[in-house]
PDB file of C-alpha atoms in Angstrom:
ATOM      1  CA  UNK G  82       0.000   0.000   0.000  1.00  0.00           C
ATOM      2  CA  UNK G  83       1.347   3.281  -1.132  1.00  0.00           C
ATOM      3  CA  UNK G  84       1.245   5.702   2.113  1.00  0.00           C
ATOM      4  CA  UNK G  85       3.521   8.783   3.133  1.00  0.00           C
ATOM      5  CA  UNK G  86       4.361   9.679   6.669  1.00  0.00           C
ATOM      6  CA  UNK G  87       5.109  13.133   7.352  1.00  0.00           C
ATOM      7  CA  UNK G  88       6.963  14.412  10.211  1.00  0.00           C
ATOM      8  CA  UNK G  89       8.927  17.181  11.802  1.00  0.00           C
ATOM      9  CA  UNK G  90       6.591  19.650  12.860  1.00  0.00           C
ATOM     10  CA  UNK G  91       6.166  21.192  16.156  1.00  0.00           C
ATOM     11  CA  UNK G  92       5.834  24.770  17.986  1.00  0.00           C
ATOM     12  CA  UNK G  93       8.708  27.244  17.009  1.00  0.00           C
ATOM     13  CA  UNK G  94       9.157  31.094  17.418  1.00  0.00           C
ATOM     14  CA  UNK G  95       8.295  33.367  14.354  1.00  0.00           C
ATOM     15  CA  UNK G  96      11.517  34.000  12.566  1.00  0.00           C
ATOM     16  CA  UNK G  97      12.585  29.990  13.302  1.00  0.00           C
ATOM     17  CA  UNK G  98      13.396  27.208  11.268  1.00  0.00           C
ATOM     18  CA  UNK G  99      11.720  23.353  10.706  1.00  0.00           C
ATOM     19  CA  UNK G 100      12.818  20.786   8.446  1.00  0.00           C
ATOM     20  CA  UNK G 101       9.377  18.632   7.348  1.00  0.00           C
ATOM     21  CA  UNK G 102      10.332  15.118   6.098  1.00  0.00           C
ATOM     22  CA  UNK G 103       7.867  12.770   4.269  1.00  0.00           C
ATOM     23  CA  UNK G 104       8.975   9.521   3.746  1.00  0.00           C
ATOM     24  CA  UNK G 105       7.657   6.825   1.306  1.00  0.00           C
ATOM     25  CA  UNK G 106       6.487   3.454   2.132  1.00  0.00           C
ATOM     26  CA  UNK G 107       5.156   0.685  -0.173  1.00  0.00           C
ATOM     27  CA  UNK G 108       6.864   2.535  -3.072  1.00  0.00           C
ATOM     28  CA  UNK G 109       9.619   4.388  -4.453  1.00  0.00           C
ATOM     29  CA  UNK G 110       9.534   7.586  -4.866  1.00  0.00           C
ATOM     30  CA  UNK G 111      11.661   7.672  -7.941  1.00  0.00           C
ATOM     31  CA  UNK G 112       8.784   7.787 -10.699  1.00  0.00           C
ATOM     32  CA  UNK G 113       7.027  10.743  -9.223  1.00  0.00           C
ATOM     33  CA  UNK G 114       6.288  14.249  -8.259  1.00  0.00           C
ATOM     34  CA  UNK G 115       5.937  15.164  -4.804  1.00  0.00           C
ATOM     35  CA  UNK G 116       4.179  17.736  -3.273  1.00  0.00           C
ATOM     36  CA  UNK G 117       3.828  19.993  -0.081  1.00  0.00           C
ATOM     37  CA  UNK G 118       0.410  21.148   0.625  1.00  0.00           C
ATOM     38  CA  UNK G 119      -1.094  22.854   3.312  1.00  0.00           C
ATOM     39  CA  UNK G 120      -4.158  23.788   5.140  1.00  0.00           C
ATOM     40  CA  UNK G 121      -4.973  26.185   7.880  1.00  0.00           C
ATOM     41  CA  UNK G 122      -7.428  26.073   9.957  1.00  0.00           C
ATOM     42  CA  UNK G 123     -10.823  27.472   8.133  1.00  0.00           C
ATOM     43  CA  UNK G 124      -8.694  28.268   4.899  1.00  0.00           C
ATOM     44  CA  UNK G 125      -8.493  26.076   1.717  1.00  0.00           C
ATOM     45  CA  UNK G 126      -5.945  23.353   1.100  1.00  0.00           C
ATOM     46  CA  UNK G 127      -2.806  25.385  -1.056  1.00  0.00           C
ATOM     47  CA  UNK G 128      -0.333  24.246  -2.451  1.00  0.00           C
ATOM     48  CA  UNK G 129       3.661  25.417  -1.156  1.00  0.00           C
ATOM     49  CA  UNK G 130       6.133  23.429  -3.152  1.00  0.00           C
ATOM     50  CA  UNK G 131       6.529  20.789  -5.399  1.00  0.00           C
ATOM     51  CA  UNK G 132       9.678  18.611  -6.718  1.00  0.00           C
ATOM     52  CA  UNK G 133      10.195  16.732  -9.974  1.00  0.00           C
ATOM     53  CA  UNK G 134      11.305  13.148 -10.479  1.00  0.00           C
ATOM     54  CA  UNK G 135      12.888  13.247 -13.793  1.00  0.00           C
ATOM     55  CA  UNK G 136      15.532  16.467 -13.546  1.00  0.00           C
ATOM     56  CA  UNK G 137      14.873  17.548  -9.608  1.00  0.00           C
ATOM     57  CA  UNK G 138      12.769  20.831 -10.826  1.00  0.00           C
ATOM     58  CA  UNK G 139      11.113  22.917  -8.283  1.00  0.00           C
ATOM     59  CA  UNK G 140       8.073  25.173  -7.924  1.00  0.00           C
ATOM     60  CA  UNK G 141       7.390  27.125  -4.699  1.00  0.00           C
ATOM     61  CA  UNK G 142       4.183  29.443  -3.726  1.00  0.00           C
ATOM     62  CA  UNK G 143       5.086  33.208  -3.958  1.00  0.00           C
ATOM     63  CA  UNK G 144       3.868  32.924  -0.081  1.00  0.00           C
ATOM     64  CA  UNK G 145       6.790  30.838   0.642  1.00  0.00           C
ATOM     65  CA  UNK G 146       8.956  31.705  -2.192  1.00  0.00           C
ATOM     66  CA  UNK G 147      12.783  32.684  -1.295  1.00  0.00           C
ATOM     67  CA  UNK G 148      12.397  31.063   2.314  1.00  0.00           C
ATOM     68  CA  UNK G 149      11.439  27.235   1.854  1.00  0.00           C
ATOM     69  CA  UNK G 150      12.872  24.896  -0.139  1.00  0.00           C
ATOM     70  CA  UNK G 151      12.013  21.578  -1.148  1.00  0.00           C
ATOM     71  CA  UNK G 152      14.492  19.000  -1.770  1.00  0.00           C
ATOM     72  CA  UNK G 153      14.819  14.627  -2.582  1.00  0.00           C
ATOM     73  CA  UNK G 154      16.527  12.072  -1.619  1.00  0.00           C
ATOM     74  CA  UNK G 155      15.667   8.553  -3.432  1.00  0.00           C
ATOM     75  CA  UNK G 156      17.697   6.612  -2.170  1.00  0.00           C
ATOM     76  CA  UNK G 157      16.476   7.146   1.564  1.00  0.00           C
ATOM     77  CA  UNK G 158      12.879   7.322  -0.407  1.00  0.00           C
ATOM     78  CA  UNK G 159      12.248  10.906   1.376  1.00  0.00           C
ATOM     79  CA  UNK G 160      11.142  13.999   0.454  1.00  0.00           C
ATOM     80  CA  UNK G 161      11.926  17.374   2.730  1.00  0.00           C
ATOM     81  CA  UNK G 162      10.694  20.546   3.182  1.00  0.00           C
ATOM     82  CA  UNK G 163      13.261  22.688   4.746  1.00  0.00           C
ATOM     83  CA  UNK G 164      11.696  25.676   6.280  1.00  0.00           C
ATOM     84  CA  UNK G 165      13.113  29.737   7.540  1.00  0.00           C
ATOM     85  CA  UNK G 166      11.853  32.626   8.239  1.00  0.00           C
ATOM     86  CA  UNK G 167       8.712  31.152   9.531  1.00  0.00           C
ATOM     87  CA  UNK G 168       5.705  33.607   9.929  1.00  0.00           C
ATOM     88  CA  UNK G 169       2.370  33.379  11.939  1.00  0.00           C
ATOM     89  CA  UNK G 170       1.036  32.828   8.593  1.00  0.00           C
ATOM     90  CA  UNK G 171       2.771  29.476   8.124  1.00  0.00           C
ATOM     91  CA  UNK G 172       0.489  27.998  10.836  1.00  0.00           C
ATOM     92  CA  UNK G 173      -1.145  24.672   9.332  1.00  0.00           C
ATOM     93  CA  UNK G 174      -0.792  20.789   8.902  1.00  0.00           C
ATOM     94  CA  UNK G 175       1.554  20.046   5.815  1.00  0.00           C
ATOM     95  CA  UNK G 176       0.653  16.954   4.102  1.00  0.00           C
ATOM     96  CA  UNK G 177       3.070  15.450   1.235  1.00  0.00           C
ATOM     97  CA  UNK G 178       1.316  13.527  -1.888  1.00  0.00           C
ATOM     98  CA  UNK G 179       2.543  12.046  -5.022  1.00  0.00           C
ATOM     99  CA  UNK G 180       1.640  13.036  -8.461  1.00  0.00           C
ATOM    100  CA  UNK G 181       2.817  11.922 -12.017  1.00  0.00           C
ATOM    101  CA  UNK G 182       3.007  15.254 -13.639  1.00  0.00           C
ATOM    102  CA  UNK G 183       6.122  17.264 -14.006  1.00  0.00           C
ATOM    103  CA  UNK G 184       6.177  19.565 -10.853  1.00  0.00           C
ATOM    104  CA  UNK G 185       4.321  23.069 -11.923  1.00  0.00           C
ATOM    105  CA  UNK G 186       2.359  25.923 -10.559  1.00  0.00           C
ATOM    106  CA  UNK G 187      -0.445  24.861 -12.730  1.00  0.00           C
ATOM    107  CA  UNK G 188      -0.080  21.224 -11.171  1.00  0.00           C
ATOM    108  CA  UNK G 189       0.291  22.260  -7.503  1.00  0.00           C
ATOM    109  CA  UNK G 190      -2.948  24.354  -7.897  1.00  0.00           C
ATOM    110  CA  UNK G 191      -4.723  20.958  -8.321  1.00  0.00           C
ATOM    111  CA  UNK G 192      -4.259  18.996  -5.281  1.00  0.00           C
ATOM    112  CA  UNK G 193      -6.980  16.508  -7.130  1.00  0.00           C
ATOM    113  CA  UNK G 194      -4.044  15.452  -9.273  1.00  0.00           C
ATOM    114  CA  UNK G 195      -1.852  14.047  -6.294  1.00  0.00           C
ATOM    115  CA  UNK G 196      -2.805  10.845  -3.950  1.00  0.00           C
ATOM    116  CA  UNK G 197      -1.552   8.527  -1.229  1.00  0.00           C
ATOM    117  CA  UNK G 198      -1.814  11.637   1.175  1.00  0.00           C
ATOM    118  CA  UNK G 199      -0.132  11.239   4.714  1.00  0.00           C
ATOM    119  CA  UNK G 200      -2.007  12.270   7.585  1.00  0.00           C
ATOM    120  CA  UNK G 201       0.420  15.627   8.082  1.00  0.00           C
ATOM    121  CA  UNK G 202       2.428  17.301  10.667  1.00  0.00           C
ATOM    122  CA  UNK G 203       0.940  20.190  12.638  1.00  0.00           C
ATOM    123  CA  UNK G 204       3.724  23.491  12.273  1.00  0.00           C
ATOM    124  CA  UNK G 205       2.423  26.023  14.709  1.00  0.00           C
ATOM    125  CA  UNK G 206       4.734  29.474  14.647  1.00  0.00           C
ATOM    126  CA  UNK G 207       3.573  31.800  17.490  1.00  0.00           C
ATOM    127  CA  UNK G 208       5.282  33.683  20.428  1.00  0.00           C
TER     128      UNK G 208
END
């Protein structure tokens, strides 16, 4: 059974750093996109950063732009999410799926297009 678990979240200071990894079980990662989504209490599932199989391309939200970045390893069948600058406004549970298509704004603005979702790691940045 394909399944991500995602971990590495926790309570940390605005202006502080987390490193989210999702790692891959019941498959290998190798064949697909993977993607960072998250959702905030009352506010819609959105997408934050995606990551190519076939050349290690990367798409990020303007919201996150220039302070995350998303990176692979395949041979520990992981996918991270290495995170600075954290704002209030990052507050959510970041979930990691898998998706066929090439890593794009257009495709992280579909979260329909990506499955075996884990069941996410909370990030709460506050005082």
């Amino acid at each position: 059974q394909l399944q991500f678990v995602e971990s590495g979240g926790g309570l940390v200071q605005p202006g502080g750093s987390l490193r989210l990894s999702c790692a891959a079980s019941g498959f290998t990662l190798d064949y697909y996109a993977i993607g960072w989504f998250r959702q905030a209490p009352g506010k819609e599932h959105e997408g934050v950063s995606c990551i190519s199989s076939s050349d290690g391309s990367t798409y990020y939200a303007d919201s996150v732009k220039g302070r995350f970045t998303i990176s692979r390893d395949n041979a520990k069948n992981t996918v991270y999410l290495q995170m600075n600058s954290l704002k209030p406004e990052d507050t959510a549970v970041y979930y990691c799926a898998a998706t066929y298509y090439y890593c794009s704004g257009y495709v992280l603005g579909d979260s329909s297009d990506f499955g075996s979702w884990g069941q996410g790691t909370q990030v709460t940045v506050s005082s």
